[in-house]
Amino acid sequence: MEQQRYVEVYGDSILRGVQLDDEKKRYRIDNNIDVDLLEKKFRLSISNFSKFGCTITKAFSLIEKRFKNNDEKEKCDAIILNLGGNDCDFDWKAVSENPDIEHQPNTPLDAFVETYRKIIEFLKEKGIRPIITTLPPLDAEKFFNWFCGGLENKANVLKWLGGVEAIYRWQENYSRTIEKLAEETGALLVDIRGAFLKHRKIEPLLCADGTHPNTEGQKIITQSFLDFITSAKAKGKIQLFA
């Protein structure tokens, strides 16, 4: 009998399975990422600690608290990290009110990288395999309309951005940085972004806010994990997924 492996997930609303209810214009959990399939196919026990609005700093705090001791009850073989979406976001209301000054994202890129490195090193010291993910692409126009469309001075946001596509490029930069981190630290990488970009159009895969994957998008996330594990096994990279 193959040994069961214990995996935990720390991230934001993407892997929590949050979707935007188009009719009620409210967020709700509607998670169609097929965790059951992954558990059964690869003999995994997956616990999801992802939280809506989670940043890398909050995730690190949760992980440190969770693994403060090395008790058997805290057994964990690997941790999946899906972070960056909230870190790269801005206070758009503040931007709209003062478009002529510099604004910082929730977690500036340098601080994001530094904290991510600390998390990866912390997990390695605990004997836990870090697995990090790229960010799903967003639809810049839908994102702007949802998060900035109701602002009184939304035109100021465009003035500050220099164009709506700057939102996509900014988020993409964080995702590319995650890829580099995987190379530099030896953390395993699940390329969720690449799985989305294989499709000719990403708009049908996202909710009306342009950032949360809808049911079809969540199916792509499932497939990205299936592909990742299958590839890792075939290449003999790890023994985690027997």
PDB file of C-alpha atoms in Angstrom:
ATOM      1  CA  MET A   1       0.000   0.000   0.000  1.00  0.00           C
ATOM      2  CA  GLU A   2       1.347   3.406  -0.997  1.00  0.00           C
ATOM      3  CA  GLN A   3       1.979   5.809   1.860  1.00  0.00           C
ATOM      4  CA  GLN A   4      -0.502   8.627   2.247  1.00  0.00           C
ATOM      5  CA  ARG A   5       1.051  12.067   2.020  1.00  0.00           C
ATOM      6  CA  TYR A   6      -0.156  15.161   3.848  1.00  0.00           C
ATOM      7  CA  VAL A   7      -0.363  18.422   1.930  1.00  0.00           C
ATOM      8  CA  GLU A   8      -1.500  21.832   3.134  1.00  0.00           C
ATOM      9  CA  VAL A   9      -2.486  24.844   1.038  1.00  0.00           C
ATOM     10  CA  TYR A  10      -1.865  28.473   2.013  1.00  0.00           C
ATOM     11  CA  GLY A  11      -2.999  31.226  -0.287  1.00  0.00           C
ATOM     12  CA  ASP A  12      -5.731  33.664  -1.106  1.00  0.00           C
ATOM     13  CA  SER A  13      -9.218  33.438  -2.570  1.00  0.00           C
ATOM     14  CA  ILE A  14      -8.039  31.775  -5.796  1.00  0.00           C
ATOM     15  CA  LEU A  15      -7.367  28.380  -4.229  1.00  0.00           C
ATOM     16  CA  ARG A  16     -10.081  28.966  -1.626  1.00  0.00           C
ATOM     17  CA  GLY A  17     -12.426  28.661  -4.585  1.00  0.00           C
ATOM     18  CA  VAL A  18     -14.041  32.089  -4.312  1.00  0.00           C
ATOM     19  CA  GLN A  19     -16.193  33.216  -7.226  1.00  0.00           C
ATOM     20  CA  LEU A  20     -18.181  36.356  -7.916  1.00  0.00           C
ATOM     21  CA  ASP A  21     -21.939  35.819  -8.003  1.00  0.00           C
ATOM     22  CA  ASP A  22     -22.874  37.777 -11.127  1.00  0.00           C
ATOM     23  CA  GLU A  23     -26.499  38.260 -10.068  1.00  0.00           C
ATOM     24  CA  LYS A  24     -25.937  39.304  -6.452  1.00  0.00           C
ATOM     25  CA  LYS A  25     -22.609  41.021  -7.199  1.00  0.00           C
ATOM     26  CA  ARG A  26     -21.137  39.367  -4.121  1.00  0.00           C
ATOM     27  CA  TYR A  27     -18.301  36.944  -3.527  1.00  0.00           C
ATOM     28  CA  ARG A  28     -19.024  33.403  -2.387  1.00  0.00           C
ATOM     29  CA  ILE A  29     -17.146  30.130  -2.118  1.00  0.00           C
ATOM     30  CA  ASP A  30     -17.961  27.932  -5.100  1.00  0.00           C
ATOM     31  CA  ASN A  31     -14.926  25.697  -5.274  1.00  0.00           C
ATOM     32  CA  ASN A  32     -14.807  23.377  -8.280  1.00  0.00           C
ATOM     33  CA  ILE A  33     -11.101  22.621  -7.933  1.00  0.00           C
ATOM     34  CA  ASP A  34     -11.299  18.828  -7.746  1.00  0.00           C
ATOM     35  CA  VAL A  35      -9.457  18.136  -4.515  1.00  0.00           C
ATOM     36  CA  ASP A  36     -11.155  14.743  -4.180  1.00  0.00           C
ATOM     37  CA  LEU A  37      -9.689  13.636  -7.509  1.00  0.00           C
ATOM     38  CA  LEU A  38      -6.184  14.728  -6.505  1.00  0.00           C
ATOM     39  CA  GLU A  39      -6.465  13.001  -3.132  1.00  0.00           C
ATOM     40  CA  LYS A  40      -7.681   9.705  -4.563  1.00  0.00           C
ATOM     41  CA  LYS A  41      -5.378   9.612  -7.591  1.00  0.00           C
ATOM     42  CA  PHE A  42      -2.195  10.358  -5.659  1.00  0.00           C
ATOM     43  CA  ARG A  43      -3.073   9.171  -2.116  1.00  0.00           C
ATOM     44  CA  LEU A  44      -2.998  12.650  -0.644  1.00  0.00           C
ATOM     45  CA  SER A  45      -4.679  14.249   2.333  1.00  0.00           C
ATOM     46  CA  ILE A  46      -5.130  17.932   1.462  1.00  0.00           C
ATOM     47  CA  SER A  47      -6.018  20.633   3.988  1.00  0.00           C
ATOM     48  CA  ASN A  48      -6.807  24.078   2.618  1.00  0.00           C
ATOM     49  CA  PHE A  49      -5.972  27.077   4.818  1.00  0.00           C
ATOM     50  CA  SER A  50      -6.332  29.679   2.074  1.00  0.00           C
ATOM     51  CA  LYS A  51      -8.107  32.888   3.065  1.00  0.00           C
ATOM     52  CA  PHE A  52      -9.843  35.662   1.168  1.00  0.00           C
ATOM     53  CA  GLY A  53      -7.551  38.698   0.977  1.00  0.00           C
ATOM     54  CA  CYS A  54      -4.472  36.837   2.215  1.00  0.00           C
ATOM     55  CA  THR A  55      -1.114  38.467   1.547  1.00  0.00           C
ATOM     56  CA  ILE A  56       2.286  36.841   1.830  1.00  0.00           C
ATOM     57  CA  THR A  57       2.854  38.391   5.260  1.00  0.00           C
ATOM     58  CA  LYS A  58      -0.416  36.988   6.595  1.00  0.00           C
ATOM     59  CA  ALA A  59       0.364  33.580   5.101  1.00  0.00           C
ATOM     60  CA  PHE A  60       3.793  33.491   6.741  1.00  0.00           C
ATOM     61  CA  SER A  61       2.215  34.353  10.085  1.00  0.00           C
ATOM     62  CA  LEU A  62      -0.266  31.480   9.708  1.00  0.00           C
ATOM     63  CA  ILE A  63       2.478  29.040   8.750  1.00  0.00           C
ATOM     64  CA  GLU A  64       4.752  30.061  11.617  1.00  0.00           C
ATOM     65  CA  LYS A  65       1.915  29.664  14.095  1.00  0.00           C
ATOM     66  CA  ARG A  66       0.911  26.308  12.617  1.00  0.00           C
ATOM     67  CA  PHE A  67       4.413  24.830  12.714  1.00  0.00           C
ATOM     68  CA  LYS A  68       5.803  26.456  15.827  1.00  0.00           C
ATOM     69  CA  ASN A  69       6.441  22.982  17.211  1.00  0.00           C
ATOM     70  CA  ASN A  70       7.344  19.746  15.456  1.00  0.00           C
ATOM     71  CA  ASP A  71       4.690  17.588  17.071  1.00  0.00           C
ATOM     72  CA  GLU A  72       3.465  14.500  15.238  1.00  0.00           C
ATOM     73  CA  LYS A  73      -0.019  16.036  15.136  1.00  0.00           C
ATOM     74  CA  GLU A  74       1.425  18.698  12.858  1.00  0.00           C
ATOM     75  CA  LYS A  75       2.675  16.175  10.296  1.00  0.00           C
ATOM     76  CA  CYS A  76       2.938  17.708   6.847  1.00  0.00           C
ATOM     77  CA  ASP A  77       4.894  16.555   3.811  1.00  0.00           C
ATOM     78  CA  ALA A  78       4.395  19.525   1.497  1.00  0.00           C
ATOM     79  CA  ILE A  79       2.834  22.970   1.417  1.00  0.00           C
ATOM     80  CA  ILE A  80       1.352  24.597  -1.671  1.00  0.00           C
ATOM     81  CA  LEU A  81       1.684  28.386  -1.733  1.00  0.00           C
ATOM     82  CA  ASN A  82      -0.510  30.523  -3.982  1.00  0.00           C
ATOM     83  CA  LEU A  83       0.403  34.105  -3.155  1.00  0.00           C
ATOM     84  CA  GLY A  84       0.907  37.429  -4.875  1.00  0.00           C
ATOM     85  CA  GLY A  85      -2.539  38.391  -6.154  1.00  0.00           C
ATOM     86  CA  ASN A  86      -3.365  40.557  -3.158  1.00  0.00           C
ATOM     87  CA  ASP A  87       0.234  41.594  -2.620  1.00  0.00           C
ATOM     88  CA  CYS A  88       0.480  43.294  -6.014  1.00  0.00           C
ATOM     89  CA  ASP A  89      -2.853  45.104  -5.612  1.00  0.00           C
ATOM     90  CA  PHE A  90      -3.202  48.801  -4.794  1.00  0.00           C
ATOM     91  CA  ASP A  91      -5.494  50.981  -2.735  1.00  0.00           C
ATOM     92  CA  TRP A  92      -7.345  52.204  -5.808  1.00  0.00           C
ATOM     93  CA  LYS A  93      -9.384  54.782  -3.890  1.00  0.00           C
ATOM     94  CA  ALA A  94      -6.176  56.387  -2.642  1.00  0.00           C
ATOM     95  CA  VAL A  95      -4.790  56.353  -6.167  1.00  0.00           C
ATOM     96  CA  SER A  96      -7.932  58.022  -7.521  1.00  0.00           C
ATOM     97  CA  GLU A  97      -7.704  60.770  -4.926  1.00  0.00           C
ATOM     98  CA  ASN A  98      -3.991  61.476  -5.435  1.00  0.00           C
ATOM     99  CA  PRO A  99      -2.860  60.420  -8.922  1.00  0.00           C
ATOM    100  CA  ASP A 100       0.212  62.658  -8.932  1.00  0.00           C
ATOM    101  CA  ILE A 101       2.051  60.951  -6.082  1.00  0.00           C
ATOM    102  CA  GLU A 102       3.773  57.585  -5.799  1.00  0.00           C
ATOM    103  CA  HIS A 103       1.685  54.689  -4.523  1.00  0.00           C
ATOM    104  CA  GLN A 104       2.910  51.355  -3.238  1.00  0.00           C
ATOM    105  CA  PRO A 105       1.141  47.998  -3.612  1.00  0.00           C
ATOM    106  CA  ASN A 106       0.031  46.059  -0.545  1.00  0.00           C
ATOM    107  CA  THR A 107       3.417  44.314  -0.574  1.00  0.00           C
ATOM    108  CA  PRO A 108       6.181  45.963  -2.628  1.00  0.00           C
ATOM    109  CA  LEU A 109       7.987  43.501  -4.883  1.00  0.00           C
ATOM    110  CA  ASP A 110      11.270  43.516  -2.938  1.00  0.00           C
ATOM    111  CA  ALA A 111       9.447  42.774   0.318  1.00  0.00           C
ATOM    112  CA  PHE A 112       7.374  40.113  -1.444  1.00  0.00           C
ATOM    113  CA  VAL A 113      10.496  38.311  -2.661  1.00  0.00           C
ATOM    114  CA  GLU A 114      12.245  38.586   0.701  1.00  0.00           C
ATOM    115  CA  THR A 115       9.261  37.181   2.594  1.00  0.00           C
ATOM    116  CA  TYR A 116       8.735  34.394   0.067  1.00  0.00           C
ATOM    117  CA  ARG A 117      12.356  33.344   0.492  1.00  0.00           C
ATOM    118  CA  LYS A 118      11.897  33.278   4.257  1.00  0.00           C
ATOM    119  CA  ILE A 119       8.811  31.068   3.945  1.00  0.00           C
ATOM    120  CA  ILE A 120      10.580  28.633   1.640  1.00  0.00           C
ATOM    121  CA  GLU A 121      13.601  28.425   3.943  1.00  0.00           C
ATOM    122  CA  PHE A 122      11.350  28.001   6.997  1.00  0.00           C
ATOM    123  CA  LEU A 123       9.553  25.077   5.370  1.00  0.00           C
ATOM    124  CA  LYS A 124      12.788  23.413   4.297  1.00  0.00           C
ATOM    125  CA  GLU A 125      14.100  23.640   7.860  1.00  0.00           C
ATOM    126  CA  LYS A 126      10.925  21.896   9.038  1.00  0.00           C
ATOM    127  CA  GLY A 127      11.394  19.138   6.473  1.00  0.00           C
ATOM    128  CA  ILE A 128       8.371  20.292   4.463  1.00  0.00           C
ATOM    129  CA  ARG A 129       8.530  20.496   0.657  1.00  0.00           C
ATOM    130  CA  PRO A 130       7.541  23.964  -0.664  1.00  0.00           C
ATOM    131  CA  ILE A 131       5.440  24.011  -3.833  1.00  0.00           C
ATOM    132  CA  ILE A 132       4.704  27.451  -5.244  1.00  0.00           C
ATOM    133  CA  THR A 133       2.316  28.522  -7.979  1.00  0.00           C
ATOM    134  CA  THR A 134       2.233  31.211 -10.608  1.00  0.00           C
ATOM    135  CA  LEU A 135      -0.731  33.595 -10.730  1.00  0.00           C
ATOM    136  CA  PRO A 136      -3.703  33.119 -13.050  1.00  0.00           C
ATOM    137  CA  PRO A 137      -3.772  35.940 -15.631  1.00  0.00           C
ATOM    138  CA  LEU A 138      -6.328  38.676 -15.184  1.00  0.00           C
ATOM    139  CA  ASP A 139      -8.516  40.620 -17.583  1.00  0.00           C
ATOM    140  CA  ALA A 140      -7.331  44.198 -17.110  1.00  0.00           C
ATOM    141  CA  GLU A 141     -10.439  45.920 -18.474  1.00  0.00           C
ATOM    142  CA  LYS A 142     -12.858  43.860 -16.376  1.00  0.00           C
ATOM    143  CA  PHE A 143     -10.616  44.305 -13.354  1.00  0.00           C
ATOM    144  CA  PHE A 144     -10.588  48.070 -13.781  1.00  0.00           C
ATOM    145  CA  ASN A 145     -14.338  48.276 -14.292  1.00  0.00           C
ATOM    146  CA  TRP A 146     -15.058  46.186 -11.209  1.00  0.00           C
ATOM    147  CA  PHE A 147     -12.553  47.625  -8.750  1.00  0.00           C
ATOM    148  CA  CYS A 148     -12.303  51.193 -10.031  1.00  0.00           C
ATOM    149  CA  GLY A 149     -15.483  51.746 -12.047  1.00  0.00           C
ATOM    150  CA  GLY A 150     -17.446  52.961  -9.036  1.00  0.00           C
ATOM    151  CA  LEU A 151     -14.844  55.461  -7.885  1.00  0.00           C
ATOM    152  CA  GLU A 152     -15.752  59.115  -8.194  1.00  0.00           C
ATOM    153  CA  ASN A 153     -12.366  59.935  -9.750  1.00  0.00           C
ATOM    154  CA  LYS A 154     -11.775  56.751 -11.749  1.00  0.00           C
ATOM    155  CA  ALA A 155     -10.244  58.785 -14.570  1.00  0.00           C
ATOM    156  CA  ASN A 156      -7.423  59.648 -12.182  1.00  0.00           C
ATOM    157  CA  VAL A 157      -6.607  55.962 -11.845  1.00  0.00           C
ATOM    158  CA  LEU A 158      -6.130  55.701 -15.598  1.00  0.00           C
ATOM    159  CA  LYS A 159      -3.998  58.828 -15.483  1.00  0.00           C
ATOM    160  CA  TRP A 160      -1.791  57.243 -12.829  1.00  0.00           C
ATOM    161  CA  LEU A 161      -1.623  53.883 -14.610  1.00  0.00           C
ATOM    162  CA  GLY A 162      -0.974  55.323 -18.039  1.00  0.00           C
ATOM    163  CA  GLY A 163      -3.418  52.809 -19.502  1.00  0.00           C
ATOM    164  CA  VAL A 164      -5.582  49.949 -18.282  1.00  0.00           C
ATOM    165  CA  GLU A 165      -3.198  47.248 -19.580  1.00  0.00           C
ATOM    166  CA  ALA A 166      -0.652  48.368 -16.992  1.00  0.00           C
ATOM    167  CA  ILE A 167      -2.725  46.371 -14.485  1.00  0.00           C
ATOM    168  CA  TYR A 168      -2.021  43.158 -16.407  1.00  0.00           C
ATOM    169  CA  ARG A 169       1.683  43.884 -16.778  1.00  0.00           C
ATOM    170  CA  TRP A 170       2.092  44.732 -13.101  1.00  0.00           C
ATOM    171  CA  GLN A 171       0.461  41.505 -11.955  1.00  0.00           C
ATOM    172  CA  GLU A 172       2.415  39.544 -14.556  1.00  0.00           C
ATOM    173  CA  ASN A 173       5.652  40.875 -13.087  1.00  0.00           C
ATOM    174  CA  TYR A 174       4.836  39.319  -9.722  1.00  0.00           C
ATOM    175  CA  SER A 175       4.041  36.014 -11.403  1.00  0.00           C
ATOM    176  CA  ARG A 176       7.330  36.018 -13.324  1.00  0.00           C
ATOM    177  CA  THR A 177       9.148  36.790 -10.095  1.00  0.00           C
ATOM    178  CA  ILE A 178       7.573  33.677  -8.574  1.00  0.00           C
ATOM    179  CA  GLU A 179       8.984  31.615 -11.454  1.00  0.00           C
ATOM    180  CA  LYS A 180      12.454  33.009 -10.777  1.00  0.00           C
ATOM    181  CA  LEU A 181      12.095  32.229  -7.077  1.00  0.00           C
ATOM    182  CA  ALA A 182      11.343  28.610  -7.884  1.00  0.00           C
ATOM    183  CA  GLU A 183      14.511  28.379  -9.977  1.00  0.00           C
ATOM    184  CA  GLU A 184      16.683  30.076  -7.373  1.00  0.00           C
ATOM    185  CA  THR A 185      15.377  28.230  -4.310  1.00  0.00           C
ATOM    186  CA  GLY A 186      14.622  24.810  -5.743  1.00  0.00           C
ATOM    187  CA  ALA A 187      10.958  25.063  -4.797  1.00  0.00           C
ATOM    188  CA  LEU A 188       8.649  23.083  -7.063  1.00  0.00           C
ATOM    189  CA  LEU A 189       6.526  25.204  -9.404  1.00  0.00           C
ATOM    190  CA  VAL A 190       2.924  24.699 -10.530  1.00  0.00           C
ATOM    191  CA  ASP A 191       2.417  26.893 -13.590  1.00  0.00           C
ATOM    192  CA  ILE A 192      -1.244  27.850 -13.231  1.00  0.00           C
ATOM    193  CA  ARG A 193      -0.718  30.926 -15.386  1.00  0.00           C
ATOM    194  CA  GLY A 194       0.721  28.902 -18.231  1.00  0.00           C
ATOM    195  CA  ALA A 195      -2.271  26.550 -18.127  1.00  0.00           C
ATOM    196  CA  PHE A 196      -4.631  29.507 -18.589  1.00  0.00           C
ATOM    197  CA  LEU A 197      -2.572  31.110 -21.336  1.00  0.00           C
ATOM    198  CA  LYS A 198      -2.751  27.955 -23.448  1.00  0.00           C
ATOM    199  CA  HIS A 199      -6.331  29.024 -24.165  1.00  0.00           C
ATOM    200  CA  ARG A 200      -6.890  31.541 -26.930  1.00  0.00           C
ATOM    201  CA  LYS A 201      -9.203  33.621 -24.751  1.00  0.00           C
ATOM    202  CA  ILE A 202      -9.016  33.934 -20.979  1.00  0.00           C
ATOM    203  CA  GLU A 203     -12.142  36.088 -20.566  1.00  0.00           C
ATOM    204  CA  PRO A 204     -14.533  33.085 -20.493  1.00  0.00           C
ATOM    205  CA  LEU A 205     -12.454  31.555 -17.695  1.00  0.00           C
ATOM    206  CA  LEU A 206     -12.792  34.473 -15.282  1.00  0.00           C
ATOM    207  CA  CYS A 207     -15.587  36.010 -13.239  1.00  0.00           C
ATOM    208  CA  ALA A 208     -16.933  39.469 -14.031  1.00  0.00           C
ATOM    209  CA  ASP A 209     -14.288  41.062 -11.789  1.00  0.00           C
ATOM    210  CA  GLY A 210     -11.604  39.914 -14.223  1.00  0.00           C
ATOM    211  CA  THR A 211      -9.478  38.165 -11.617  1.00  0.00           C
ATOM    212  CA  HIS A 212     -11.244  35.247  -9.895  1.00  0.00           C
ATOM    213  CA  PRO A 213     -11.447  32.075 -12.001  1.00  0.00           C
ATOM    214  CA  ASN A 214     -14.999  30.914 -12.629  1.00  0.00           C
ATOM    215  CA  THR A 215     -16.031  27.252 -12.673  1.00  0.00           C
ATOM    216  CA  GLU A 216     -14.321  26.644 -16.022  1.00  0.00           C
ATOM    217  CA  GLY A 217     -11.227  28.427 -14.797  1.00  0.00           C
ATOM    218  CA  GLN A 218     -11.172  26.326 -11.643  1.00  0.00           C
ATOM    219  CA  LYS A 219     -11.215  23.201 -13.802  1.00  0.00           C
ATOM    220  CA  ILE A 220      -8.045  24.482 -15.458  1.00  0.00           C
ATOM    221  CA  ILE A 221      -6.472  24.869 -12.024  1.00  0.00           C
ATOM    222  CA  THR A 222      -7.323  21.225 -11.309  1.00  0.00           C
ATOM    223  CA  GLN A 223      -5.705  20.188 -14.582  1.00  0.00           C
ATOM    224  CA  SER A 224      -2.592  22.254 -13.850  1.00  0.00           C
ATOM    225  CA  PHE A 225      -2.083  20.303 -10.610  1.00  0.00           C
ATOM    226  CA  LEU A 226      -2.735  16.989 -12.341  1.00  0.00           C
ATOM    227  CA  ASP A 227      -0.177  17.864 -15.016  1.00  0.00           C
ATOM    228  CA  PHE A 228       2.333  19.052 -12.428  1.00  0.00           C
ATOM    229  CA  ILE A 229       2.162  15.874 -10.350  1.00  0.00           C
ATOM    230  CA  THR A 230       2.176  13.584 -13.387  1.00  0.00           C
ATOM    231  CA  SER A 231       5.218  15.383 -14.819  1.00  0.00           C
ATOM    232  CA  ALA A 232       7.054  15.357 -11.487  1.00  0.00           C
ATOM    233  CA  LYS A 233       6.516  11.618 -11.170  1.00  0.00           C
ATOM    234  CA  ALA A 234       7.588  10.911 -14.748  1.00  0.00           C
ATOM    235  CA  LYS A 235      10.793  12.911 -14.362  1.00  0.00           C
ATOM    236  CA  GLY A 236      11.565  11.309 -11.014  1.00  0.00           C
ATOM    237  CA  LYS A 237      11.959  14.727  -9.444  1.00  0.00           C
ATOM    238  CA  ILE A 238      10.301  13.817  -6.187  1.00  0.00           C
ATOM    239  CA  GLN A 239       8.990  10.855  -4.261  1.00  0.00           C
ATOM    240  CA  LEU A 240       6.222  12.859  -2.629  1.00  0.00           C
ATOM    241  CA  PHE A 241       3.559  11.791  -5.100  1.00  0.00           C
ATOM    242  CA  ALA A 242       3.962   8.024  -5.160  1.00  0.00           C
TER     243      ALA A 242
END
